[in-house]
Coordinates of C-alpha atoms in Angstrom, one line a residue:
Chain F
X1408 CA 0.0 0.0 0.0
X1409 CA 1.6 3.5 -0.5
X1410 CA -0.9 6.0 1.9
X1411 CA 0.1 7.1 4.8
X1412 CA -0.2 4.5 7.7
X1413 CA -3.0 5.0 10.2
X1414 CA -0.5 3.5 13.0
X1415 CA 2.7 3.3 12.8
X1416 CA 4.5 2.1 15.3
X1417 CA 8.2 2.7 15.8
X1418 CA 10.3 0.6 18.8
X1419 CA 7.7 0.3 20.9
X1420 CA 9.0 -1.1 24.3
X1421 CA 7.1 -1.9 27.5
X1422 CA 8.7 -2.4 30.9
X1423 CA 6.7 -2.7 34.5
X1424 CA 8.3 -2.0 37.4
X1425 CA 7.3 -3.4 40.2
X1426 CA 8.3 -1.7 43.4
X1427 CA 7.5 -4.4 46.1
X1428 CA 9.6 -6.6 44.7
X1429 CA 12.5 -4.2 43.4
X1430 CA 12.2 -5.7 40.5
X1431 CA 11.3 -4.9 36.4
X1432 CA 8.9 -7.3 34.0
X1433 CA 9.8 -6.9 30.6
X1434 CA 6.6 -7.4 28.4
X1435 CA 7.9 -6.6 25.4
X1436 CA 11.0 -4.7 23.2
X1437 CA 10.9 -2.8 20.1
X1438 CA 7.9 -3.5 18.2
X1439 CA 7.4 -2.1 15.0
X1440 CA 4.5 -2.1 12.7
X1441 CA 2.6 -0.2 10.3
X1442 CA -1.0 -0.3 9.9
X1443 CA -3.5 1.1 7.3
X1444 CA -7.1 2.0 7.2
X1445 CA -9.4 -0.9 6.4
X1446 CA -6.4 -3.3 7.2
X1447 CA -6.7 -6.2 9.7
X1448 CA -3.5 -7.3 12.3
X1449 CA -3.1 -10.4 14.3
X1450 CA -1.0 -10.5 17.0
X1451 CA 0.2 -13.4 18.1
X1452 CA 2.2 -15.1 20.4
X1453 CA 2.6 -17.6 23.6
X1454 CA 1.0 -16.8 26.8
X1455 CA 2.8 -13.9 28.2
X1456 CA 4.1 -13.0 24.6
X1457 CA 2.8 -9.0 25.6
X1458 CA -0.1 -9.5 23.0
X1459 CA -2.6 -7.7 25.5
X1460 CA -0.2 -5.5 27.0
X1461 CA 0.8 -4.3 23.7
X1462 CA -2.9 -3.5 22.9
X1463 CA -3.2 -2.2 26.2
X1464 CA 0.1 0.0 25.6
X1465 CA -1.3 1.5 22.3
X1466 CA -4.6 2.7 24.4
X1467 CA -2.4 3.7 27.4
X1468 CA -3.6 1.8 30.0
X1469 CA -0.1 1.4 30.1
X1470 CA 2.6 3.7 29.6
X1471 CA 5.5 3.1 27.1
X1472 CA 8.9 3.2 28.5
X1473 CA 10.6 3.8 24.8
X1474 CA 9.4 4.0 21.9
X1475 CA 6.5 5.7 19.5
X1476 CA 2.7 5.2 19.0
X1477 CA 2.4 7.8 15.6
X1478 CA -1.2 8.2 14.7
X1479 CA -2.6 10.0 12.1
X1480 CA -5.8 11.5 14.4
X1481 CA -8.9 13.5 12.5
X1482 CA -7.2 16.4 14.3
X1483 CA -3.4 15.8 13.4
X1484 CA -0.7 13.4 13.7
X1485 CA -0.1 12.9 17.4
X1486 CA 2.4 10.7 19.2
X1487 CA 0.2 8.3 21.4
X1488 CA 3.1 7.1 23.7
X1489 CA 3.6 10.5 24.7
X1490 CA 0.2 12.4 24.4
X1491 CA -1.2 14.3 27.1
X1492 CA -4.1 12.5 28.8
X1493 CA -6.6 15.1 27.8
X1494 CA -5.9 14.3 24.2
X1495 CA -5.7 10.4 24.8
X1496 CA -9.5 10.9 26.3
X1497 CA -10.9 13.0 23.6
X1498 CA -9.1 10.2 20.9
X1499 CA -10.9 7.4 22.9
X1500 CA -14.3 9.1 23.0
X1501 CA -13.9 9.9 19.2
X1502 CA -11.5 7.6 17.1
X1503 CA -9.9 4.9 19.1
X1504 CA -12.3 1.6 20.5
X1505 CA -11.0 -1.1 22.7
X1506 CA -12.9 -4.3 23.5
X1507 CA -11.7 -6.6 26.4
X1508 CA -13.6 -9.9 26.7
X1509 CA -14.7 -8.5 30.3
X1510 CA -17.7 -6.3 30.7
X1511 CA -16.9 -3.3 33.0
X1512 CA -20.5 -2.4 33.8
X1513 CA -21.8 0.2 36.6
X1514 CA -24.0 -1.6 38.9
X1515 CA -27.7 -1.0 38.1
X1516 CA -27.6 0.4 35.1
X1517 CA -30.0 -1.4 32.4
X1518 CA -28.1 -3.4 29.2
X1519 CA -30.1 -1.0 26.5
X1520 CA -28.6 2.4 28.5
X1521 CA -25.0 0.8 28.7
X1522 CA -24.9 0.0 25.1
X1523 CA -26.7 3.5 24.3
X1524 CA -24.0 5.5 26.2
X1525 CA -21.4 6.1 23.6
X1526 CA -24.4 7.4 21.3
X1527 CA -25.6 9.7 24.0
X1528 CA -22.3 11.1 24.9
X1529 CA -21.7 11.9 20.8
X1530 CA -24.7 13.9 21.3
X1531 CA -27.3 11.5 20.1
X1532 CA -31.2 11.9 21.5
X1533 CA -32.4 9.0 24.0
X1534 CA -34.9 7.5 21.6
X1535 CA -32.7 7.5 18.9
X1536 CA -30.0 6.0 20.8
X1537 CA -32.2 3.4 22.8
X1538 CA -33.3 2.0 19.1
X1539 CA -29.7 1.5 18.5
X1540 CA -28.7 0.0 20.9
X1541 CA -32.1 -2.5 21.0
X1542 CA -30.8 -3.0 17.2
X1543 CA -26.9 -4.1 18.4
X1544 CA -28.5 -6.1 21.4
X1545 CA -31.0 -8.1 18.8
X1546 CA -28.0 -8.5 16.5
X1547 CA -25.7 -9.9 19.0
X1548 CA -28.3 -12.1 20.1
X1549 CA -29.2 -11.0 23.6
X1550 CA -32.9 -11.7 24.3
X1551 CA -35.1 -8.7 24.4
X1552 CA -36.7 -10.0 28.0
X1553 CA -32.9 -8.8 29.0
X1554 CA -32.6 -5.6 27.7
X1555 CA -33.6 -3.3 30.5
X1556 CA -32.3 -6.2 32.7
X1557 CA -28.9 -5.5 34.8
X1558 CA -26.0 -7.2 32.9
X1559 CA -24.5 -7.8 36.5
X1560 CA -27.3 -10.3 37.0
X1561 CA -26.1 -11.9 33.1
X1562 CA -24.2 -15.1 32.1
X1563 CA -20.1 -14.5 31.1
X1564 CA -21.6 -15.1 27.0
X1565 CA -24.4 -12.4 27.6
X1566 CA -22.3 -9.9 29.4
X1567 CA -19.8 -10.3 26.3
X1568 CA -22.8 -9.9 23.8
X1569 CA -23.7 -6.1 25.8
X1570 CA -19.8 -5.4 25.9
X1571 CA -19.5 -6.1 22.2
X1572 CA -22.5 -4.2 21.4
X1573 CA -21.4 -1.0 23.3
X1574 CA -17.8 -1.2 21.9
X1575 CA -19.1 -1.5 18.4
X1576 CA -22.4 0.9 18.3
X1577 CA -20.4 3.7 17.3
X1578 CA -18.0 3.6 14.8
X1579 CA -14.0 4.3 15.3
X1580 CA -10.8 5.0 13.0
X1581 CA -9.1 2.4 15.2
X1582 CA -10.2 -0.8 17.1
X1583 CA -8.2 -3.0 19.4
X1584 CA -9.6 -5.9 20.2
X1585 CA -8.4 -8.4 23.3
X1586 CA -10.0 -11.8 22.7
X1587 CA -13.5 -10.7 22.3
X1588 CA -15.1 -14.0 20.9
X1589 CA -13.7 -15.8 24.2
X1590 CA -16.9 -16.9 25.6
X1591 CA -19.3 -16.3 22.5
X1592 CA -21.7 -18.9 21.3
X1593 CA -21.8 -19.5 17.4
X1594 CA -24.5 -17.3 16.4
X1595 CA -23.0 -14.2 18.6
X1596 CA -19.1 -14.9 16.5
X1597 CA -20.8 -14.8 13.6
X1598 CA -22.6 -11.3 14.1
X1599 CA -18.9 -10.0 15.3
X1600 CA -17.4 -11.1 12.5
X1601 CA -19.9 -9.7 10.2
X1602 CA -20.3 -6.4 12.1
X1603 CA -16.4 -5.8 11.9
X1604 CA -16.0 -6.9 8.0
X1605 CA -18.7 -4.2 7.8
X1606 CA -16.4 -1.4 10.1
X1607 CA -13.2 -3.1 7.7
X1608 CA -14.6 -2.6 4.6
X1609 CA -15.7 1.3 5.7
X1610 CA -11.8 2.1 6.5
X1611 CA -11.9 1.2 10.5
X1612 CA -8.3 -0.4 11.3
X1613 CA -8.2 -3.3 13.7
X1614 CA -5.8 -5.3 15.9
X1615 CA -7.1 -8.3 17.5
X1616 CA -5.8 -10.8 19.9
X1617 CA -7.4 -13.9 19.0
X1618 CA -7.5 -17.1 20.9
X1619 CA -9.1 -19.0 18.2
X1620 CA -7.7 -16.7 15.1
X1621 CA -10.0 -19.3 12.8
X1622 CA -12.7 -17.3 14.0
X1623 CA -11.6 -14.1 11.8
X1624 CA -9.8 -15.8 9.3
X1625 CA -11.2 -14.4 6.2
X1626 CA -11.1 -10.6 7.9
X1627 CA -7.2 -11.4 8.7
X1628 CA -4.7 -8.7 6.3
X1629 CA -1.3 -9.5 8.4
X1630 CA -0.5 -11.3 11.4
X1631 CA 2.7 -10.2 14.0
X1632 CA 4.2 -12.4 16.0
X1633 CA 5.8 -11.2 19.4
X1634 CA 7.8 -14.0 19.9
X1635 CA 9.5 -13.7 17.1
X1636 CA 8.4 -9.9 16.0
X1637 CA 8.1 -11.6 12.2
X1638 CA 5.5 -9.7 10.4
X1639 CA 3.7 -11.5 7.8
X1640 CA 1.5 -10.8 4.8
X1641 CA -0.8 -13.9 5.3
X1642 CA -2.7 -15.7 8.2
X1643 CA -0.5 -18.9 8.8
X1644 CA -2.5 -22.5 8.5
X1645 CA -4.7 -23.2 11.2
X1646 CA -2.2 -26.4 12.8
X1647 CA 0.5 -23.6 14.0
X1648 CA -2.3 -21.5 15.8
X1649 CA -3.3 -24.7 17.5
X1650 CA 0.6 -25.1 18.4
X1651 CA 0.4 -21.5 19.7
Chain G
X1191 CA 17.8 -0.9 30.0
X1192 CA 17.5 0.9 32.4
X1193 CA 14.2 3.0 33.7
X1194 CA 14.0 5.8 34.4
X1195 CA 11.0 6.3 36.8
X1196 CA 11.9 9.6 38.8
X1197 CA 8.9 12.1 38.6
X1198 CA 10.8 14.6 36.4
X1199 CA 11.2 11.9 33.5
X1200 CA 7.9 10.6 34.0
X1201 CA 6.9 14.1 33.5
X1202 CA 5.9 14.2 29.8
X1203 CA 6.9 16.8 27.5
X1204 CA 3.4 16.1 25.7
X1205 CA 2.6 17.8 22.1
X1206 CA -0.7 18.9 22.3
X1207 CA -3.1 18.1 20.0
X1208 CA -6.3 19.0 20.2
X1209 CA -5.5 22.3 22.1
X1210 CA -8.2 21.9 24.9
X1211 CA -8.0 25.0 27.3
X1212 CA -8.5 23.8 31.0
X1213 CA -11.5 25.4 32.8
X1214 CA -9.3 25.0 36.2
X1215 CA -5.6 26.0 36.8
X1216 CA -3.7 25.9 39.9
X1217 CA 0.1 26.7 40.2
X1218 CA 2.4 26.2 43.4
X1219 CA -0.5 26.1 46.1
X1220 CA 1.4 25.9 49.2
X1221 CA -0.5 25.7 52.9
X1222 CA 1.2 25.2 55.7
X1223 CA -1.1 25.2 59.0
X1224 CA 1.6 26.0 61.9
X1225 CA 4.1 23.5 61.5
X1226 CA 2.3 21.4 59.1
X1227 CA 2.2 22.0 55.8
X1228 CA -0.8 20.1 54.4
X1229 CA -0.1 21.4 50.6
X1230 CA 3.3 21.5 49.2
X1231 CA 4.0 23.1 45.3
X1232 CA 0.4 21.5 44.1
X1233 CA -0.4 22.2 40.4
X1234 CA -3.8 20.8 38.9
X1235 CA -5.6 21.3 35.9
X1236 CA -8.9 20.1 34.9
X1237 CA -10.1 20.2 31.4
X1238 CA -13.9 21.1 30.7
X1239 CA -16.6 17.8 31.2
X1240 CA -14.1 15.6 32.6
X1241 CA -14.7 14.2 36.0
X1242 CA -10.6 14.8 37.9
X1243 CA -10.9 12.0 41.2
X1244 CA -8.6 12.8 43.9
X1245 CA -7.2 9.9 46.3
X1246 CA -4.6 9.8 48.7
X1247 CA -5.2 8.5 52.5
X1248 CA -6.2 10.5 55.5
X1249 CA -4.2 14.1 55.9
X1250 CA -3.0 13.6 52.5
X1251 CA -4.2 17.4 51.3
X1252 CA -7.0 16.2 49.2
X1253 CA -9.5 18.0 51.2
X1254 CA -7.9 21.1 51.8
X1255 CA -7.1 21.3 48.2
X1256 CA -11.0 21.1 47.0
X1257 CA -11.1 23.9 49.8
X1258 CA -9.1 26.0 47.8
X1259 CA -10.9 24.8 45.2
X1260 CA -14.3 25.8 46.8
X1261 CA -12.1 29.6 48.0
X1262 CA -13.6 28.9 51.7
X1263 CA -9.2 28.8 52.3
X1264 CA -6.5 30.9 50.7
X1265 CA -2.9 29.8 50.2
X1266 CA 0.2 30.8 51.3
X1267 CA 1.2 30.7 47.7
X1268 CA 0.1 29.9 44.3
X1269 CA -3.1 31.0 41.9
X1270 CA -6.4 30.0 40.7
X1271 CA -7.6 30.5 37.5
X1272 CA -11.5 29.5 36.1
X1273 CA -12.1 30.2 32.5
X1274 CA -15.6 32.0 32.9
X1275 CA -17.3 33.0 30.2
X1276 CA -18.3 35.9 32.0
X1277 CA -15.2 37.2 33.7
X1278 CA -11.4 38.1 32.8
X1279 CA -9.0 36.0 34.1
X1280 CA -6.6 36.7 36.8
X1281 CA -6.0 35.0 40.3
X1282 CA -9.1 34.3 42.1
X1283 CA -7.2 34.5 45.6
X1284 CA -6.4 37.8 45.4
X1285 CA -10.3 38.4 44.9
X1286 CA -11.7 40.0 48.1
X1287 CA -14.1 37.8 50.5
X1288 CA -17.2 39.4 49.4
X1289 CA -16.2 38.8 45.7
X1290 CA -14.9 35.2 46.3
X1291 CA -18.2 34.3 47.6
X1292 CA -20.0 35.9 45.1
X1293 CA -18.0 33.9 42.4
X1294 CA -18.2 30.6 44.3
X1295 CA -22.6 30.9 44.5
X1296 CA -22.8 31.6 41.1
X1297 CA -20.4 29.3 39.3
X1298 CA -19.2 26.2 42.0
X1299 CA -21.0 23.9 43.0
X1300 CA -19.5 21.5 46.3
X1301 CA -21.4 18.9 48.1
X1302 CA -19.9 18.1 51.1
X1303 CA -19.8 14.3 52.7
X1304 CA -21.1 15.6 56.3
X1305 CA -24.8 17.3 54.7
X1306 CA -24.7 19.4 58.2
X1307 CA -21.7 21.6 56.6
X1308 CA -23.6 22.2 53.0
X1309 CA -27.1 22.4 54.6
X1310 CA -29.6 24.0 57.2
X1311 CA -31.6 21.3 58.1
X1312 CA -34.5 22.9 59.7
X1313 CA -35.2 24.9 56.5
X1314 CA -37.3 23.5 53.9
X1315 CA -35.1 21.1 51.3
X1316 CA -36.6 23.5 48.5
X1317 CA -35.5 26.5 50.3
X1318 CA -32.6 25.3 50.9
X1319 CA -32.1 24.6 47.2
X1320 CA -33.8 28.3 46.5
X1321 CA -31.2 29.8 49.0
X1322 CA -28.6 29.2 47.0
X1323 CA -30.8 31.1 43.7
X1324 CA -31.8 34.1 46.0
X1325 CA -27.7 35.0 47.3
X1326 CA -27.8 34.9 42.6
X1327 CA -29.9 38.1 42.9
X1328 CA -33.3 35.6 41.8
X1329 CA -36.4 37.3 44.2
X1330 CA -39.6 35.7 43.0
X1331 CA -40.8 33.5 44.7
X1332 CA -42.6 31.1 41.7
X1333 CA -39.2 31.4 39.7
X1334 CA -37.3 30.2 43.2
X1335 CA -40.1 27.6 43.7
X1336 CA -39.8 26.3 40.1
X1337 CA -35.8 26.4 39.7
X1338 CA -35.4 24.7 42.9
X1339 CA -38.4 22.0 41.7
X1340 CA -36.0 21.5 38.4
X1341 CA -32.9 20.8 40.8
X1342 CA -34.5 18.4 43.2
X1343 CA -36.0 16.6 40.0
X1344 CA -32.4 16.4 38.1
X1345 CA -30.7 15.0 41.0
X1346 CA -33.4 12.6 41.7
X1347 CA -35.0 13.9 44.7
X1348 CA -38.6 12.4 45.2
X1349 CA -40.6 15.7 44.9
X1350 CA -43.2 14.9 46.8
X1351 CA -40.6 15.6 49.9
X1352 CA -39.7 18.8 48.4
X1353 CA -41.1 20.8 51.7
X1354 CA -39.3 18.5 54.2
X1355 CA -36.7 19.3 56.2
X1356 CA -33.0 17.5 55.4
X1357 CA -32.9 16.3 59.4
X1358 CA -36.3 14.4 58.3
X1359 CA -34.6 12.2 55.5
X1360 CA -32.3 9.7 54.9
X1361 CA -28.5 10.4 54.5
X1362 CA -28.6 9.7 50.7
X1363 CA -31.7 12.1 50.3
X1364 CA -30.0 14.4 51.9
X1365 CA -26.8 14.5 50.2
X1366 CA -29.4 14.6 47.0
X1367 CA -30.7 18.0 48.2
X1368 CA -27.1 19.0 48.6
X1369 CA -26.7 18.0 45.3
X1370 CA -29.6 19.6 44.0
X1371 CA -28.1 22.9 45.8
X1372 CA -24.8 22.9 44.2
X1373 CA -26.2 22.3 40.6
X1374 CA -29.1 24.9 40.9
X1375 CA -27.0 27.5 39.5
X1376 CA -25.4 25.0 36.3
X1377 CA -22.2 25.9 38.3
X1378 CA -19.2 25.7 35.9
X1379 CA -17.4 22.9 38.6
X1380 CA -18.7 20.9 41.0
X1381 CA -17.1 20.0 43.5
X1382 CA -17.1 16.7 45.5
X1383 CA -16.1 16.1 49.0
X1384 CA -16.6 12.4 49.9
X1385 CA -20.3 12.5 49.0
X1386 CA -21.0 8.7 48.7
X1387 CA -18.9 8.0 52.5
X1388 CA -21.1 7.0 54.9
X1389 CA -23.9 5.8 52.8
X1390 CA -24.9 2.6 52.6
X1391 CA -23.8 0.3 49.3
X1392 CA -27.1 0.4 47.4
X1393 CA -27.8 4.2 48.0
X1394 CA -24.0 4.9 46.9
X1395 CA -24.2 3.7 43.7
X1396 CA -27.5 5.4 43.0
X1397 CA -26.0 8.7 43.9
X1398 CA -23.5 7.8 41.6
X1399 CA -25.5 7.0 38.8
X1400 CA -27.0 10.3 39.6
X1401 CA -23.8 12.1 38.7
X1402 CA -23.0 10.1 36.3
X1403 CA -26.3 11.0 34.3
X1404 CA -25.4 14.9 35.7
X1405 CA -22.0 14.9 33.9
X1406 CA -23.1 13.0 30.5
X1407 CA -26.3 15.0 30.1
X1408 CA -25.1 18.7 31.7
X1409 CA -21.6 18.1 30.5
X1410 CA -20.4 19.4 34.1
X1411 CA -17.0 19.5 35.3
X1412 CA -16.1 17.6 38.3
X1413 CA -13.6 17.5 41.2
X1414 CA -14.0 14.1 43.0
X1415 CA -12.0 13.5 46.1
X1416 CA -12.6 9.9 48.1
X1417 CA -10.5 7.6 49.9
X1418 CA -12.7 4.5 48.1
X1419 CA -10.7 3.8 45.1
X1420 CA -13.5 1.6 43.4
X1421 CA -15.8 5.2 43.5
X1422 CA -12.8 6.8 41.9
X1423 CA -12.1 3.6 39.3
X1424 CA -15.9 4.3 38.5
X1425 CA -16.5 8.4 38.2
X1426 CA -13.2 9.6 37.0
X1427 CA -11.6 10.5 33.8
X1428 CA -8.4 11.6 35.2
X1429 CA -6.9 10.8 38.6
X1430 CA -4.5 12.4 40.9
X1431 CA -3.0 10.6 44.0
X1432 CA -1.9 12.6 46.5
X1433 CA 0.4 12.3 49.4
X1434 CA 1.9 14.5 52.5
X1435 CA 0.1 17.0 50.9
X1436 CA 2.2 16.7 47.4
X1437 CA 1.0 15.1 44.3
X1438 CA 3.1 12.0 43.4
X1439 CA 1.4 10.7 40.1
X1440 CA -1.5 11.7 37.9
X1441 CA -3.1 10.2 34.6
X1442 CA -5.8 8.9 33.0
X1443 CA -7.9 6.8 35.6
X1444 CA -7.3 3.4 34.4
X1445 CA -3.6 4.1 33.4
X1446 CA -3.2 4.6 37.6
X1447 CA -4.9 1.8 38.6
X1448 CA -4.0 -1.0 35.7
X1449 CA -0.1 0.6 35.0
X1450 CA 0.6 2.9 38.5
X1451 CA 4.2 3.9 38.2
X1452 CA 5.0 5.7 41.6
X1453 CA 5.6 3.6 44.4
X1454 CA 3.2 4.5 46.9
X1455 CA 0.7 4.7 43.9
X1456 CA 1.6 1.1 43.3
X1457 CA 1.3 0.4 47.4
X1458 CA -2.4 1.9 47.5
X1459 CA -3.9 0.6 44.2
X1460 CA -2.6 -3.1 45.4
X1461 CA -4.0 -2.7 48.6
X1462 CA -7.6 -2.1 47.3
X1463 CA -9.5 -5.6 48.3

């Protein structure tokens, strides 16, 4: 491709220190990647490889110790490694998605209004937002007799299904995703994997930490792999995920 | 390698994109009271519609600095700056008394976690609510009755109970009326002192649903200080963790909990159950 990356990432290196112990983790050394709109990336690696840290790293739940997180933002280029928190929120409420495969829910707050939230706080009207999310929560098969339910109350598959609905309702430039099919039934992967060919094919960039990368196969552009930092064009056969 | 983790390199040189203009500035607020000096060199900003939570344990400053915050306390040193529409900026401590107050009715809000400091309990909740309008220069009485009706109703205070008095209801309802008080106004901050401590589970996370709806729908600023780091983990955008009245770390909310990089940052955040 010759545009301009979406993402590039340049030497990206991640280091916890952990002061109890006098001691330093190293998750993972200079990473480098590019990535474009529309454009798919697997990471992958062994347990412990820095898969999640790195996604985690790129939406600064974790600060970098080196390196640089360039991303070409619908306000400018801007350095995500070293951005000032204000910006990193406003990025995160505009441009940049991450979906975990944990639902972080308030207490007591009905499945429809969690997944209408990122509507409402882009300015959209309740009704309007409420059909949404009714619409995502259908499509992700959770049963409407749930929908003004409390997803605390939910199975670990259902509270996915309202996670995966939120993170998805609106649109982003950039979407990391940490093992979201985990604990999806069939019919749930299958609206996932249509909803993000759909986000794909309209320019949304993704990386994904997959534990069953069969699952996305056909949405797959590149794969990394942080044992070995080898970045490669195609998704490699299914018998070397299962060795993974 | 080797890591550098000493607060002047974790202070980041950060390119700023979006050029966001903080509504809150304060530089160098020293206090000392006698020999201790419960603030030391604090500087905060807090950008407009973001919720900033303070933490730090008991005598940390956190309290005293949402009282400079609130101008009930002047430093020893430092400014305070509020970008006001209505107002030219310059240093709200060297404001006189009269005119501090002034300032503080019309544009901050606080709601204290003892309702006995924010409150007179034998008055009416509405009038309570309507005091707050009247010291604003509003004198009739339907206006007063109706604005303070709209304030009860936006933080979720069963109208019906309108007339009581605080010392007749519950300790959530009446750090609802509190609440109602300090938004009456559509202060520019609000300002939060512990207001879910000492209520019961249940009731706390209604009042923080409450504000929660407050910010997302009324876009207003917030200053959050508690000791319960899971109200913090919950409310806040932004974080800053205090200690002997100096702040040792601040970032976004889940970068402190999930990635804290000062020790004692590291100490408290494990030591939540």
């Amino acid at each position: 491709m010759t545009t301009t990356p979406l993402l590039r990432v340049e030497g990206l290196t991640k280091t916890f220190r952990i002061y109890h112990l006098d001691s330093a983790l190293h998750a993972f050394e200079d990473v480098s990647f590019d990535l474009h709109e529309g454009e798919f990336l697997l990471l992958r690696g062994h347990n412990g490889a820095g898969k999640s840290t790195l996604l985690r790293t790129i939406w600064r739940s974790y600060l970098p110790v080196g390196g640089h997180v360039w991303y070409r933002s619908g306000h400018g280029e801007i350095d995500l490694a070293n951005a000032a928190d204000v910006d990193i929120s406003l990025l995160r409420r505009e441009e940049i998605g991450f979906v975990t495969q944990f639902l972080n829910a308030r207490p007591r707050v009905a499945a429809q209004d969690i997944v209408a939230e990122p509507l409402r706080l882009a300015g959209i009207a309740q009704d309007e937002a409420l059909d949404q999310a009714r619409h995502w929560l259908d499509q992700f098969g959770v049963r409407p007799e749930l929908w003004r339910a409390y997803p605390s109350t939910f199975s670990g598959g259902e509270q996915q299904k309202v996670n995966l609905a939120r993170a998805l309702i609106l649109p982003q430039r950039l979407l990391l995703l940490d093992e979201p099919t985990a604990s999806l039934d069939a019919g749930a992967r299958e609206a996932l994997v249509r909803r993000l060919s759909d986000l794909k094919a309209h320019g949304v960039a993704i990386i994904g930490v997959f534990h069953h990368p069969g699952d996305v196969a056909a949405l797959i552009d590149r794969e990394i792999n942080l044992n070995t930092k080898v970045v490669a064009d195609q998704l490699t056969k299914e018998e070397d995920h299962v060795a993974l | 390698m080797s890591l550098d983790l000493t607060p002047a390199a974790l202070e980041r040189e950060a390119p700023r994109l979006m050029r966001a203009r903080p509504l809150l500035t304060m530089n160098n607020i020293s206090r000392s009271f006698g020999d201790v000096r419960a603030l030391r060199d604090v500087d905060a900003t807090v950008y407009p519609g973001e919720v900033m939570g303070i933490v730090g344990e008991s005598g940390s400053g956190k309290s005293t600095l949402l009282r400079m915050m609130n101008l009930e306390d002047t430093p020893d040193t430092g400014d305070y700056r509020l970008r006001l529409p209505d107002r030219e900026d310059g240093n709200l401590f060297d404001l006189t008394r009269y005119q501090r107050r002034m300032l503080c009715a019309r544009h901050i809000g606080i709601v204290y976690q003892n309702p006995h400091l924010g409150l007179l309990m034998r008055q009416s909740s509405s009038g309570n609510v309507a005091e707050r309008l009247l010291i604003a220069g509003e004198r009739s009485f339907d206006v007063l009755r109706a604005r303070a009706r709209e304030a009860l109703d936006a933080s979720e205070f069963p109208l019906e109970r309108m007339d009581a008095r605080p010392i007749e209801l519950s300790g959530g309802m009446q750090q609802r009326v509190q609440l109602a008080k300090a938004i009456a106004l559509e202060p520019a901050l609000l300002l939060l002192d512990e207001p879910t401590t000492g209520l019961d589970v249940s009731v706390q996370a209604l009042v923080l649903d409450t504000l929660k709806r407050l910010q997302r729908d009324r876009k207003i600023t917030m200053v959050l200080v508690s000791h319960d780091l899971g109200v913090i983990r919950t409310m806040a955008d932004r974080v800053m963790v205090m200690r002997h009245g100096q702040v040792v770390e601040q970032g976004l909310a889940d970068q402190i909990f999930q990635d804290p990089q000062h020790p004692y940052t590291q100490q408290l955040v494990h030591a939540k159950l």
